[in-house]
Amino acid sequence: MNRIPRRELLGAAALAMIPKAVLSAEPAMYDYLFLDLDDATPGATPARAYADHVRSRTASLAAAGGEVVGLFTPQLGWVGRQTALLVRWSPDAKGRDREVVALMRDKTVRTGQRAGLSPTMRPAVTDRPKVGGIYVHRWFVVETKNVPEFLTLSSEGWLDFETRFDTQIFGLFTAERSANDRQSGVTRLLLITRYGSHGVWEASRDPSTAAMAAFAKRQALTRDSWAASTLFVPI
């Protein structure tokens, strides 16, 4: 899979409107694999068997220019056998498609969906998810012309959000646009946020904070949104 140009993701006009400080300079690309796993053998979880498969491929991934950022298992919003794998690729990665196919066609996998992602403000190439807490994966569907404003509001809101609560924004990504996305004039974005607990997640919804004021404006730009809470599994 070739690197997805940002002009293709956002459009040249929208890209020109985004402040340089808002966009990550890191050229690495990502694959987000959302998987439905086979039922595990007694005494094991579906994700454990799949994690073993992923670990067995780390050397092959590295040789192809890839690395596993993390495996995420369900808490709320996914069924018990679903999981997501986030893989980072160097810009000159070779064999990316071959490795992704191997990750998605293991005997432990029933079905899978692949989304090519491009980082915005975060993550940087050195960023890694922290162990502990929960990770909320939230998808947004936004009109492509509004993506620059969406990114700016996100960046503004994070300043108060991360200071006030036990939270860290790991990454905000734009997804490779499908033919349907182009026809509808939309871009999908994935936000991955760590919260200290589900209690922190609830507390952070406080509408009186500066963060929520920015996020409310962001929500007004959003056509659709859905989220799930997960646990991070290091590989």
JSON list of C-alpha atoms in Angstrom, two decimals:
[
{"chain": "A", "resi": 1, "resn": "MET", "atom": "CA", "xyz": [0.00, 0.00, 0.00]},
{"chain": "A", "resi": 2, "resn": "ASN", "atom": "CA", "xyz": [1.48, 3.33, -1.03]},
{"chain": "A", "resi": 3, "resn": "ARG", "atom": "CA", "xyz": [1.75, 6.30, 1.29]},
{"chain": "A", "resi": 4, "resn": "ILE", "atom": "CA", "xyz": [-1.44, 8.37, 1.17]},
{"chain": "A", "resi": 5, "resn": "PRO", "atom": "CA", "xyz": [-0.70, 11.98, 0.15]},
{"chain": "A", "resi": 6, "resn": "ARG", "atom": "CA", "xyz": [-2.25, 14.59, 2.41]},
{"chain": "A", "resi": 7, "resn": "ARG", "atom": "CA", "xyz": [-3.57, 16.41, -0.64]},
{"chain": "A", "resi": 8, "resn": "GLU", "atom": "CA", "xyz": [-5.55, 13.27, -1.40]},
{"chain": "A", "resi": 9, "resn": "LEU", "atom": "CA", "xyz": [-6.79, 13.04, 2.20]},
{"chain": "A", "resi": 10, "resn": "LEU", "atom": "CA", "xyz": [-7.86, 16.62, 2.69]},
{"chain": "A", "resi": 11, "resn": "GLY", "atom": "CA", "xyz": [-7.76, 18.37, -0.64]},
{"chain": "A", "resi": 12, "resn": "ALA", "atom": "CA", "xyz": [-5.22, 21.05, -1.58]},
{"chain": "A", "resi": 13, "resn": "ALA", "atom": "CA", "xyz": [-7.42, 23.97, -0.50]},
{"chain": "A", "resi": 14, "resn": "ALA", "atom": "CA", "xyz": [-8.19, 22.48, 2.90]},
{"chain": "A", "resi": 15, "resn": "LEU", "atom": "CA", "xyz": [-4.55, 21.55, 3.44]},
{"chain": "A", "resi": 16, "resn": "ALA", "atom": "CA", "xyz": [-3.42, 25.11, 2.77]},
{"chain": "A", "resi": 17, "resn": "MET", "atom": "CA", "xyz": [-5.75, 26.40, 5.51]},
{"chain": "A", "resi": 18, "resn": "ILE", "atom": "CA", "xyz": [-4.29, 24.22, 8.28]},
{"chain": "A", "resi": 19, "resn": "PRO", "atom": "CA", "xyz": [-1.61, 25.97, 10.38]},
{"chain": "A", "resi": 20, "resn": "LYS", "atom": "CA", "xyz": [1.77, 24.23, 10.04]},
{"chain": "A", "resi": 21, "resn": "ALA", "atom": "CA", "xyz": [1.95, 23.86, 13.83]},
{"chain": "A", "resi": 22, "resn": "VAL", "atom": "CA", "xyz": [-1.23, 21.77, 13.76]},
{"chain": "A", "resi": 23, "resn": "LEU", "atom": "CA", "xyz": [0.01, 19.14, 11.29]},
{"chain": "A", "resi": 24, "resn": "SER", "atom": "CA", "xyz": [2.54, 16.53, 12.33]},
{"chain": "A", "resi": 25, "resn": "ALA", "atom": "CA", "xyz": [5.74, 16.72, 10.29]},
{"chain": "A", "resi": 26, "resn": "GLU", "atom": "CA", "xyz": [6.22, 12.99, 10.81]},
{"chain": "A", "resi": 27, "resn": "PRO", "atom": "CA", "xyz": [5.81, 11.22, 7.45]},
{"chain": "A", "resi": 28, "resn": "ALA", "atom": "CA", "xyz": [5.10, 7.77, 8.91]},
{"chain": "A", "resi": 29, "resn": "MET", "atom": "CA", "xyz": [1.81, 6.15, 7.96]},
{"chain": "A", "resi": 30, "resn": "TYR", "atom": "CA", "xyz": [-0.44, 3.80, 9.92]},
{"chain": "A", "resi": 31, "resn": "ASP", "atom": "CA", "xyz": [-2.79, 0.90, 9.41]},
{"chain": "A", "resi": 32, "resn": "TYR", "atom": "CA", "xyz": [-5.73, 0.38, 11.75]},
{"chain": "A", "resi": 33, "resn": "LEU", "atom": "CA", "xyz": [-6.97, -3.19, 11.62]},
{"chain": "A", "resi": 34, "resn": "PHE", "atom": "CA", "xyz": [-10.36, -3.82, 13.20]},
{"chain": "A", "resi": 35, "resn": "LEU", "atom": "CA", "xyz": [-10.74, -7.57, 13.61]},
{"chain": "A", "resi": 36, "resn": "ASP", "atom": "CA", "xyz": [-13.40, -10.08, 14.55]},
{"chain": "A", "resi": 37, "resn": "LEU", "atom": "CA", "xyz": [-11.57, -13.05, 16.07]},
{"chain": "A", "resi": 38, "resn": "ASP", "atom": "CA", "xyz": [-12.42, -16.73, 16.39]},
{"chain": "A", "resi": 39, "resn": "ASP", "atom": "CA", "xyz": [-13.63, -17.95, 19.74]},
{"chain": "A", "resi": 40, "resn": "ALA", "atom": "CA", "xyz": [-10.67, -18.91, 21.91]},
{"chain": "A", "resi": 41, "resn": "THR", "atom": "CA", "xyz": [-9.86, -22.29, 23.35]},
{"chain": "A", "resi": 42, "resn": "PRO", "atom": "CA", "xyz": [-11.12, -22.82, 26.93]},
{"chain": "A", "resi": 43, "resn": "GLY", "atom": "CA", "xyz": [-9.16, -20.74, 29.43]},
{"chain": "A", "resi": 44, "resn": "ALA", "atom": "CA", "xyz": [-7.94, -18.21, 26.86]},
{"chain": "A", "resi": 45, "resn": "THR", "atom": "CA", "xyz": [-9.31, -15.03, 25.32]},
{"chain": "A", "resi": 46, "resn": "PRO", "atom": "CA", "xyz": [-9.55, -14.49, 21.54]},
{"chain": "A", "resi": 47, "resn": "ALA", "atom": "CA", "xyz": [-7.16, -11.54, 21.80]},
{"chain": "A", "resi": 48, "resn": "ARG", "atom": "CA", "xyz": [-4.48, -13.58, 23.57]},
{"chain": "A", "resi": 49, "resn": "ALA", "atom": "CA", "xyz": [-4.21, -16.06, 20.70]},
{"chain": "A", "resi": 50, "resn": "TYR", "atom": "CA", "xyz": [-4.10, -13.23, 18.18]},
{"chain": "A", "resi": 51, "resn": "ALA", "atom": "CA", "xyz": [-1.48, -11.35, 20.20]},
{"chain": "A", "resi": 52, "resn": "ASP", "atom": "CA", "xyz": [0.74, -14.43, 20.02]},
{"chain": "A", "resi": 53, "resn": "HIS", "atom": "CA", "xyz": [0.37, -14.41, 16.24]},
{"chain": "A", "resi": 54, "resn": "VAL", "atom": "CA", "xyz": [1.29, -10.71, 16.07]},
{"chain": "A", "resi": 55, "resn": "ARG", "atom": "CA", "xyz": [4.37, -11.26, 18.25]},
{"chain": "A", "resi": 56, "resn": "SER", "atom": "CA", "xyz": [5.49, -14.04, 15.94]},
{"chain": "A", "resi": 57, "resn": "ARG", "atom": "CA", "xyz": [5.53, -11.54, 13.07]},
{"chain": "A", "resi": 58, "resn": "THR", "atom": "CA", "xyz": [7.39, -8.64, 14.69]},
{"chain": "A", "resi": 59, "resn": "ALA", "atom": "CA", "xyz": [10.69, -9.49, 12.99]},
{"chain": "A", "resi": 60, "resn": "SER", "atom": "CA", "xyz": [9.01, -9.75, 9.59]},
{"chain": "A", "resi": 61, "resn": "LEU", "atom": "CA", "xyz": [7.18, -6.48, 10.20]},
{"chain": "A", "resi": 62, "resn": "ALA", "atom": "CA", "xyz": [10.41, -4.72, 11.15]},
{"chain": "A", "resi": 63, "resn": "ALA", "atom": "CA", "xyz": [12.13, -5.99, 8.01]},
{"chain": "A", "resi": 64, "resn": "ALA", "atom": "CA", "xyz": [9.26, -4.54, 5.97]},
{"chain": "A", "resi": 65, "resn": "GLY", "atom": "CA", "xyz": [9.52, -1.15, 7.72]},
{"chain": "A", "resi": 66, "resn": "GLY", "atom": "CA", "xyz": [6.65, -1.62, 10.14]},
{"chain": "A", "resi": 67, "resn": "GLU", "atom": "CA", "xyz": [6.12, -1.82, 13.88]},
{"chain": "A", "resi": 68, "resn": "VAL", "atom": "CA", "xyz": [3.16, -2.63, 16.06]},
{"chain": "A", "resi": 69, "resn": "VAL", "atom": "CA", "xyz": [2.08, 0.36, 18.14]},
{"chain": "A", "resi": 70, "resn": "GLY", "atom": "CA", "xyz": [-0.40, -1.65, 20.16]},
{"chain": "A", "resi": 71, "resn": "LEU", "atom": "CA", "xyz": [-3.30, -4.04, 20.36]},
{"chain": "A", "resi": 72, "resn": "PHE", "atom": "CA", "xyz": [-6.58, -2.81, 21.85]},
{"chain": "A", "resi": 73, "resn": "THR", "atom": "CA", "xyz": [-9.15, -5.12, 23.44]},
{"chain": "A", "resi": 74, "resn": "PRO", "atom": "CA", "xyz": [-12.78, -4.26, 24.28]},
{"chain": "A", "resi": 75, "resn": "GLN", "atom": "CA", "xyz": [-14.27, -2.72, 27.39]},
{"chain": "A", "resi": 76, "resn": "LEU", "atom": "CA", "xyz": [-17.43, -0.94, 26.18]},
{"chain": "A", "resi": 77, "resn": "GLY", "atom": "CA", "xyz": [-18.77, -0.68, 22.66]},
{"chain": "A", "resi": 78, "resn": "TRP", "atom": "CA", "xyz": [-17.21, -3.77, 21.03]},
{"chain": "A", "resi": 79, "resn": "VAL", "atom": "CA", "xyz": [-18.16, -7.41, 21.46]},
{"chain": "A", "resi": 80, "resn": "GLY", "atom": "CA", "xyz": [-15.75, -9.61, 23.39]},
{"chain": "A", "resi": 81, "resn": "ARG", "atom": "CA", "xyz": [-13.99, -11.16, 20.40]},
{"chain": "A", "resi": 82, "resn": "GLN", "atom": "CA", "xyz": [-13.31, -7.86, 18.58]},
{"chain": "A", "resi": 83, "resn": "THR", "atom": "CA", "xyz": [-9.95, -6.13, 18.71]},
{"chain": "A", "resi": 84, "resn": "ALA", "atom": "CA", "xyz": [-7.97, -3.43, 16.92]},
{"chain": "A", "resi": 85, "resn": "LEU", "atom": "CA", "xyz": [-4.31, -3.43, 15.92]},
{"chain": "A", "resi": 86, "resn": "LEU", "atom": "CA", "xyz": [-2.43, -0.21, 15.15]},
{"chain": "A", "resi": 87, "resn": "VAL", "atom": "CA", "xyz": [0.67, -0.57, 12.99]},
{"chain": "A", "resi": 88, "resn": "ARG", "atom": "CA", "xyz": [3.13, 2.22, 12.10]},
{"chain": "A", "resi": 89, "resn": "TRP", "atom": "CA", "xyz": [5.07, 2.23, 8.81]},
{"chain": "A", "resi": 90, "resn": "SER", "atom": "CA", "xyz": [8.14, 4.14, 7.71]},
{"chain": "A", "resi": 91, "resn": "PRO", "atom": "CA", "xyz": [7.69, 6.20, 4.52]},
{"chain": "A", "resi": 92, "resn": "ASP", "atom": "CA", "xyz": [9.90, 3.78, 2.57]},
{"chain": "A", "resi": 93, "resn": "ALA", "atom": "CA", "xyz": [8.28, 0.60, 3.93]},
{"chain": "A", "resi": 94, "resn": "LYS", "atom": "CA", "xyz": [8.50, -2.39, 1.61]},
{"chain": "A", "resi": 95, "resn": "GLY", "atom": "CA", "xyz": [5.99, -5.20, 1.68]},
{"chain": "A", "resi": 96, "resn": "ARG", "atom": "CA", "xyz": [3.38, -3.27, 3.68]},
{"chain": "A", "resi": 97, "resn": "ASP", "atom": "CA", "xyz": [0.41, -4.90, 1.95]},
{"chain": "A", "resi": 98, "resn": "ARG", "atom": "CA", "xyz": [1.92, -8.38, 2.32]},
{"chain": "A", "resi": 99, "resn": "GLU", "atom": "CA", "xyz": [2.40, -7.93, 6.06]},
{"chain": "A", "resi": 100, "resn": "VAL", "atom": "CA", "xyz": [-1.07, -6.50, 6.57]},
{"chain": "A", "resi": 101, "resn": "VAL", "atom": "CA", "xyz": [-2.59, -9.46, 4.75]},
{"chain": "A", "resi": 102, "resn": "ALA", "atom": "CA", "xyz": [-0.64, -11.82, 7.03]},
{"chain": "A", "resi": 103, "resn": "LEU", "atom": "CA", "xyz": [-1.97, -9.99, 10.08]},
{"chain": "A", "resi": 104, "resn": "MET", "atom": "CA", "xyz": [-5.56, -10.16, 8.84]},
{"chain": "A", "resi": 105, "resn": "ARG", "atom": "CA", "xyz": [-5.65, -13.72, 7.47]},
{"chain": "A", "resi": 106, "resn": "ASP", "atom": "CA", "xyz": [-4.35, -15.66, 10.43]},
{"chain": "A", "resi": 107, "resn": "LYS", "atom": "CA", "xyz": [-6.41, -18.66, 11.55]},
{"chain": "A", "resi": 108, "resn": "THR", "atom": "CA", "xyz": [-7.45, -16.65, 14.62]},
{"chain": "A", "resi": 109, "resn": "VAL", "atom": "CA", "xyz": [-9.20, -14.00, 12.46]},
{"chain": "A", "resi": 110, "resn": "ARG", "atom": "CA", "xyz": [-12.76, -14.37, 11.16]},
{"chain": "A", "resi": 111, "resn": "THR", "atom": "CA", "xyz": [-13.08, -11.04, 9.38]},
{"chain": "A", "resi": 112, "resn": "GLY", "atom": "CA", "xyz": [-11.22, -7.75, 9.35]},
{"chain": "A", "resi": 113, "resn": "GLN", "atom": "CA", "xyz": [-11.39, -4.17, 8.14]},
{"chain": "A", "resi": 114, "resn": "ARG", "atom": "CA", "xyz": [-8.36, -2.09, 7.23]},
{"chain": "A", "resi": 115, "resn": "ALA", "atom": "CA", "xyz": [-8.12, 1.70, 7.43]},
{"chain": "A", "resi": 116, "resn": "GLY", "atom": "CA", "xyz": [-5.03, 3.52, 6.22]},
{"chain": "A", "resi": 117, "resn": "LEU", "atom": "CA", "xyz": [-4.36, 6.47, 8.54]},
{"chain": "A", "resi": 118, "resn": "SER", "atom": "CA", "xyz": [-2.33, 9.65, 8.34]},
{"chain": "A", "resi": 119, "resn": "PRO", "atom": "CA", "xyz": [-1.32, 11.45, 11.58]},
{"chain": "A", "resi": 120, "resn": "THR", "atom": "CA", "xyz": [-2.24, 15.09, 12.16]},
{"chain": "A", "resi": 121, "resn": "MET", "atom": "CA", "xyz": [-0.92, 16.87, 15.27]},
{"chain": "A", "resi": 122, "resn": "ARG", "atom": "CA", "xyz": [-0.25, 13.57, 17.00]},
{"chain": "A", "resi": 123, "resn": "PRO", "atom": "CA", "xyz": [1.29, 11.05, 17.32]},
{"chain": "A", "resi": 124, "resn": "ALA", "atom": "CA", "xyz": [4.96, 11.74, 16.72]},
{"chain": "A", "resi": 125, "resn": "VAL", "atom": "CA", "xyz": [7.12, 8.85, 15.60]},
{"chain": "A", "resi": 126, "resn": "THR", "atom": "CA", "xyz": [8.45, 8.35, 19.14]},
{"chain": "A", "resi": 127, "resn": "ASP", "atom": "CA", "xyz": [5.02, 8.32, 20.81]},
{"chain": "A", "resi": 128, "resn": "ARG", "atom": "CA", "xyz": [3.81, 5.10, 22.40]},
{"chain": "A", "resi": 129, "resn": "PRO", "atom": "CA", "xyz": [0.60, 4.42, 24.32]},
{"chain": "A", "resi": 130, "resn": "LYS", "atom": "CA", "xyz": [1.00, 4.24, 28.11]},
{"chain": "A", "resi": 131, "resn": "VAL", "atom": "CA", "xyz": [0.08, 1.09, 29.97]},
{"chain": "A", "resi": 132, "resn": "GLY", "atom": "CA", "xyz": [-2.94, 1.45, 32.26]},
{"chain": "A", "resi": 133, "resn": "GLY", "atom": "CA", "xyz": [-6.21, 3.32, 32.14]},
{"chain": "A", "resi": 134, "resn": "ILE", "atom": "CA", "xyz": [-8.56, 3.00, 29.19]},
{"chain": "A", "resi": 135, "resn": "TYR", "atom": "CA", "xyz": [-8.22, 4.05, 25.57]},
{"chain": "A", "resi": 136, "resn": "VAL", "atom": "CA", "xyz": [-11.27, 5.49, 23.87]},
{"chain": "A", "resi": 137, "resn": "HIS", "atom": "CA", "xyz": [-11.38, 5.12, 20.08]},
{"chain": "A", "resi": 138, "resn": "ARG", "atom": "CA", "xyz": [-13.72, 7.74, 18.63]},
{"chain": "A", "resi": 139, "resn": "TRP", "atom": "CA", "xyz": [-14.49, 8.06, 14.94]},
{"chain": "A", "resi": 140, "resn": "PHE", "atom": "CA", "xyz": [-15.75, 11.31, 13.42]},
{"chain": "A", "resi": 141, "resn": "VAL", "atom": "CA", "xyz": [-17.24, 11.98, 10.00]},
{"chain": "A", "resi": 142, "resn": "VAL", "atom": "CA", "xyz": [-16.64, 15.57, 8.95]},
{"chain": "A", "resi": 143, "resn": "GLU", "atom": "CA", "xyz": [-17.15, 17.51, 5.74]},
{"chain": "A", "resi": 144, "resn": "THR", "atom": "CA", "xyz": [-13.71, 17.69, 4.18]},
{"chain": "A", "resi": 145, "resn": "LYS", "atom": "CA", "xyz": [-13.89, 21.47, 3.86]},
{"chain": "A", "resi": 146, "resn": "ASN", "atom": "CA", "xyz": [-14.29, 21.66, 7.67]},
{"chain": "A", "resi": 147, "resn": "VAL", "atom": "CA", "xyz": [-11.32, 19.44, 8.57]},
{"chain": "A", "resi": 148, "resn": "PRO", "atom": "CA", "xyz": [-8.91, 22.38, 9.11]},
{"chain": "A", "resi": 149, "resn": "GLU", "atom": "CA", "xyz": [-11.27, 23.99, 11.63]},
{"chain": "A", "resi": 150, "resn": "PHE", "atom": "CA", "xyz": [-11.91, 20.60, 13.26]},
{"chain": "A", "resi": 151, "resn": "LEU", "atom": "CA", "xyz": [-8.17, 20.11, 13.78]},
{"chain": "A", "resi": 152, "resn": "THR", "atom": "CA", "xyz": [-7.66, 23.62, 15.15]},
{"chain": "A", "resi": 153, "resn": "LEU", "atom": "CA", "xyz": [-10.52, 23.22, 17.65]},
{"chain": "A", "resi": 154, "resn": "SER", "atom": "CA", "xyz": [-9.13, 19.86, 18.73]},
{"chain": "A", "resi": 155, "resn": "SER", "atom": "CA", "xyz": [-5.70, 21.33, 19.35]},
{"chain": "A", "resi": 156, "resn": "GLU", "atom": "CA", "xyz": [-7.16, 24.25, 21.30]},
{"chain": "A", "resi": 157, "resn": "GLY", "atom": "CA", "xyz": [-9.33, 21.99, 23.44]},
{"chain": "A", "resi": 158, "resn": "TRP", "atom": "CA", "xyz": [-6.49, 19.64, 24.33]},
{"chain": "A", "resi": 159, "resn": "LEU", "atom": "CA", "xyz": [-4.61, 22.41, 26.16]},
{"chain": "A", "resi": 160, "resn": "ASP", "atom": "CA", "xyz": [-7.24, 22.56, 28.90]},
{"chain": "A", "resi": 161, "resn": "PHE", "atom": "CA", "xyz": [-8.33, 18.94, 28.60]},
{"chain": "A", "resi": 162, "resn": "GLU", "atom": "CA", "xyz": [-4.95, 17.35, 29.36]},
{"chain": "A", "resi": 163, "resn": "THR", "atom": "CA", "xyz": [-4.16, 19.84, 32.13]},
{"chain": "A", "resi": 164, "resn": "ARG", "atom": "CA", "xyz": [-7.48, 19.44, 33.93]},
{"chain": "A", "resi": 165, "resn": "PHE", "atom": "CA", "xyz": [-7.96, 15.66, 33.73]},
{"chain": "A", "resi": 166, "resn": "ASP", "atom": "CA", "xyz": [-5.93, 12.45, 33.82]},
{"chain": "A", "resi": 167, "resn": "THR", "atom": "CA", "xyz": [-6.00, 12.22, 30.04]},
{"chain": "A", "resi": 168, "resn": "GLN", "atom": "CA", "xyz": [-3.55, 12.07, 27.14]},
{"chain": "A", "resi": 169, "resn": "ILE", "atom": "CA", "xyz": [-4.36, 12.38, 23.47]},
{"chain": "A", "resi": 170, "resn": "PHE", "atom": "CA", "xyz": [-2.36, 9.65, 21.78]},
{"chain": "A", "resi": 171, "resn": "GLY", "atom": "CA", "xyz": [-3.36, 10.41, 18.23]},
{"chain": "A", "resi": 172, "resn": "LEU", "atom": "CA", "xyz": [-5.76, 12.10, 15.85]},
{"chain": "A", "resi": 173, "resn": "PHE", "atom": "CA", "xyz": [-5.67, 10.61, 12.36]},
{"chain": "A", "resi": 174, "resn": "THR", "atom": "CA", "xyz": [-7.35, 11.19, 9.03]},
{"chain": "A", "resi": 175, "resn": "ALA", "atom": "CA", "xyz": [-8.45, 7.99, 7.29]},
{"chain": "A", "resi": 176, "resn": "GLU", "atom": "CA", "xyz": [-7.87, 7.21, 3.66]},
{"chain": "A", "resi": 177, "resn": "ARG", "atom": "CA", "xyz": [-10.93, 8.44, 1.82]},
{"chain": "A", "resi": 178, "resn": "SER", "atom": "CA", "xyz": [-13.13, 5.85, 0.14]},
{"chain": "A", "resi": 179, "resn": "ALA", "atom": "CA", "xyz": [-15.03, 6.43, -3.07]},
{"chain": "A", "resi": 180, "resn": "ASN", "atom": "CA", "xyz": [-18.14, 6.95, -0.96]},
{"chain": "A", "resi": 181, "resn": "ASP", "atom": "CA", "xyz": [-16.31, 9.52, 1.19]},
{"chain": "A", "resi": 182, "resn": "ARG", "atom": "CA", "xyz": [-15.32, 11.47, -1.91]},
{"chain": "A", "resi": 183, "resn": "GLN", "atom": "CA", "xyz": [-18.82, 11.34, -3.32]},
{"chain": "A", "resi": 184, "resn": "SER", "atom": "CA", "xyz": [-20.23, 12.56, 0.01]},
{"chain": "A", "resi": 185, "resn": "GLY", "atom": "CA", "xyz": [-17.53, 15.20, 0.46]},
{"chain": "A", "resi": 186, "resn": "VAL", "atom": "CA", "xyz": [-16.47, 13.86, 3.86]},
{"chain": "A", "resi": 187, "resn": "THR", "atom": "CA", "xyz": [-13.33, 12.77, 5.69]},
{"chain": "A", "resi": 188, "resn": "ARG", "atom": "CA", "xyz": [-13.25, 10.23, 8.52]},
{"chain": "A", "resi": 189, "resn": "LEU", "atom": "CA", "xyz": [-11.01, 10.90, 11.52]},
{"chain": "A", "resi": 190, "resn": "LEU", "atom": "CA", "xyz": [-9.96, 8.60, 14.36]},
{"chain": "A", "resi": 191, "resn": "LEU", "atom": "CA", "xyz": [-9.16, 10.02, 17.80]},
{"chain": "A", "resi": 192, "resn": "ILE", "atom": "CA", "xyz": [-7.43, 7.74, 20.33]},
{"chain": "A", "resi": 193, "resn": "THR", "atom": "CA", "xyz": [-7.45, 9.12, 23.89]},
{"chain": "A", "resi": 194, "resn": "ARG", "atom": "CA", "xyz": [-6.16, 7.64, 27.12]},
{"chain": "A", "resi": 195, "resn": "TYR", "atom": "CA", "xyz": [-8.25, 8.24, 30.28]},
{"chain": "A", "resi": 196, "resn": "GLY", "atom": "CA", "xyz": [-7.16, 7.24, 33.76]},
{"chain": "A", "resi": 197, "resn": "SER", "atom": "CA", "xyz": [-10.44, 5.36, 34.17]},
{"chain": "A", "resi": 198, "resn": "HIS", "atom": "CA", "xyz": [-14.04, 5.32, 33.02]},
{"chain": "A", "resi": 199, "resn": "GLY", "atom": "CA", "xyz": [-14.71, 7.71, 35.90]},
{"chain": "A", "resi": 200, "resn": "VAL", "atom": "CA", "xyz": [-12.28, 10.21, 34.41]},
{"chain": "A", "resi": 201, "resn": "TRP", "atom": "CA", "xyz": [-13.97, 9.78, 31.03]},
{"chain": "A", "resi": 202, "resn": "GLU", "atom": "CA", "xyz": [-17.31, 10.72, 32.60]},
{"chain": "A", "resi": 203, "resn": "ALA", "atom": "CA", "xyz": [-15.85, 13.63, 34.60]},
{"chain": "A", "resi": 204, "resn": "SER", "atom": "CA", "xyz": [-14.22, 15.07, 31.47]},
{"chain": "A", "resi": 205, "resn": "ARG", "atom": "CA", "xyz": [-17.69, 15.59, 29.94]},
{"chain": "A", "resi": 206, "resn": "ASP", "atom": "CA", "xyz": [-18.14, 18.64, 32.24]},
{"chain": "A", "resi": 207, "resn": "PRO", "atom": "CA", "xyz": [-19.69, 21.24, 29.90]},
{"chain": "A", "resi": 208, "resn": "SER", "atom": "CA", "xyz": [-18.33, 24.18, 31.91]},
{"chain": "A", "resi": 209, "resn": "THR", "atom": "CA", "xyz": [-14.68, 23.59, 30.95]},
{"chain": "A", "resi": 210, "resn": "ALA", "atom": "CA", "xyz": [-12.79, 25.42, 28.22]},
{"chain": "A", "resi": 211, "resn": "ALA", "atom": "CA", "xyz": [-12.02, 22.05, 26.66]},
{"chain": "A", "resi": 212, "resn": "MET", "atom": "CA", "xyz": [-15.69, 21.17, 26.28]},
{"chain": "A", "resi": 213, "resn": "ALA", "atom": "CA", "xyz": [-16.44, 24.59, 24.82]},
{"chain": "A", "resi": 214, "resn": "ALA", "atom": "CA", "xyz": [-13.95, 23.86, 22.03]},
{"chain": "A", "resi": 215, "resn": "PHE", "atom": "CA", "xyz": [-15.19, 20.30, 21.64]},
{"chain": "A", "resi": 216, "resn": "ALA", "atom": "CA", "xyz": [-18.81, 21.50, 21.41]},
{"chain": "A", "resi": 217, "resn": "LYS", "atom": "CA", "xyz": [-17.82, 23.69, 18.45]},
{"chain": "A", "resi": 218, "resn": "ARG", "atom": "CA", "xyz": [-16.05, 20.68, 16.97]},
{"chain": "A", "resi": 219, "resn": "GLN", "atom": "CA", "xyz": [-19.16, 18.55, 17.46]},
{"chain": "A", "resi": 220, "resn": "ALA", "atom": "CA", "xyz": [-21.16, 21.08, 15.46]},
{"chain": "A", "resi": 221, "resn": "LEU", "atom": "CA", "xyz": [-18.91, 20.28, 12.49]},
{"chain": "A", "resi": 222, "resn": "THR", "atom": "CA", "xyz": [-19.44, 16.53, 12.89]},
{"chain": "A", "resi": 223, "resn": "ARG", "atom": "CA", "xyz": [-21.90, 14.63, 10.71]},
{"chain": "A", "resi": 224, "resn": "ASP", "atom": "CA", "xyz": [-21.54, 11.38, 12.63]},
{"chain": "A", "resi": 225, "resn": "SER", "atom": "CA", "xyz": [-19.53, 9.96, 15.52]},
{"chain": "A", "resi": 226, "resn": "TRP", "atom": "CA", "xyz": [-19.16, 6.69, 17.47]},
{"chain": "A", "resi": 227, "resn": "ALA", "atom": "CA", "xyz": [-16.82, 5.48, 20.20]},
{"chain": "A", "resi": 228, "resn": "ALA", "atom": "CA", "xyz": [-15.67, 2.48, 22.21]},
{"chain": "A", "resi": 229, "resn": "SER", "atom": "CA", "xyz": [-13.47, 2.13, 25.28]},
{"chain": "A", "resi": 230, "resn": "THR", "atom": "CA", "xyz": [-10.62, -0.36, 25.18]},
{"chain": "A", "resi": 231, "resn": "LEU", "atom": "CA", "xyz": [-7.60, -1.65, 27.04]},
{"chain": "A", "resi": 232, "resn": "PHE", "atom": "CA", "xyz": [-4.11, -1.29, 25.60]},
{"chain": "A", "resi": 233, "resn": "VAL", "atom": "CA", "xyz": [-2.09, -4.49, 25.20]},
{"chain": "A", "resi": 234, "resn": "PRO", "atom": "CA", "xyz": [1.64, -3.98, 24.54]},
{"chain": "A", "resi": 235, "resn": "ILE", "atom": "CA", "xyz": [3.13, -6.29, 21.93]}
]
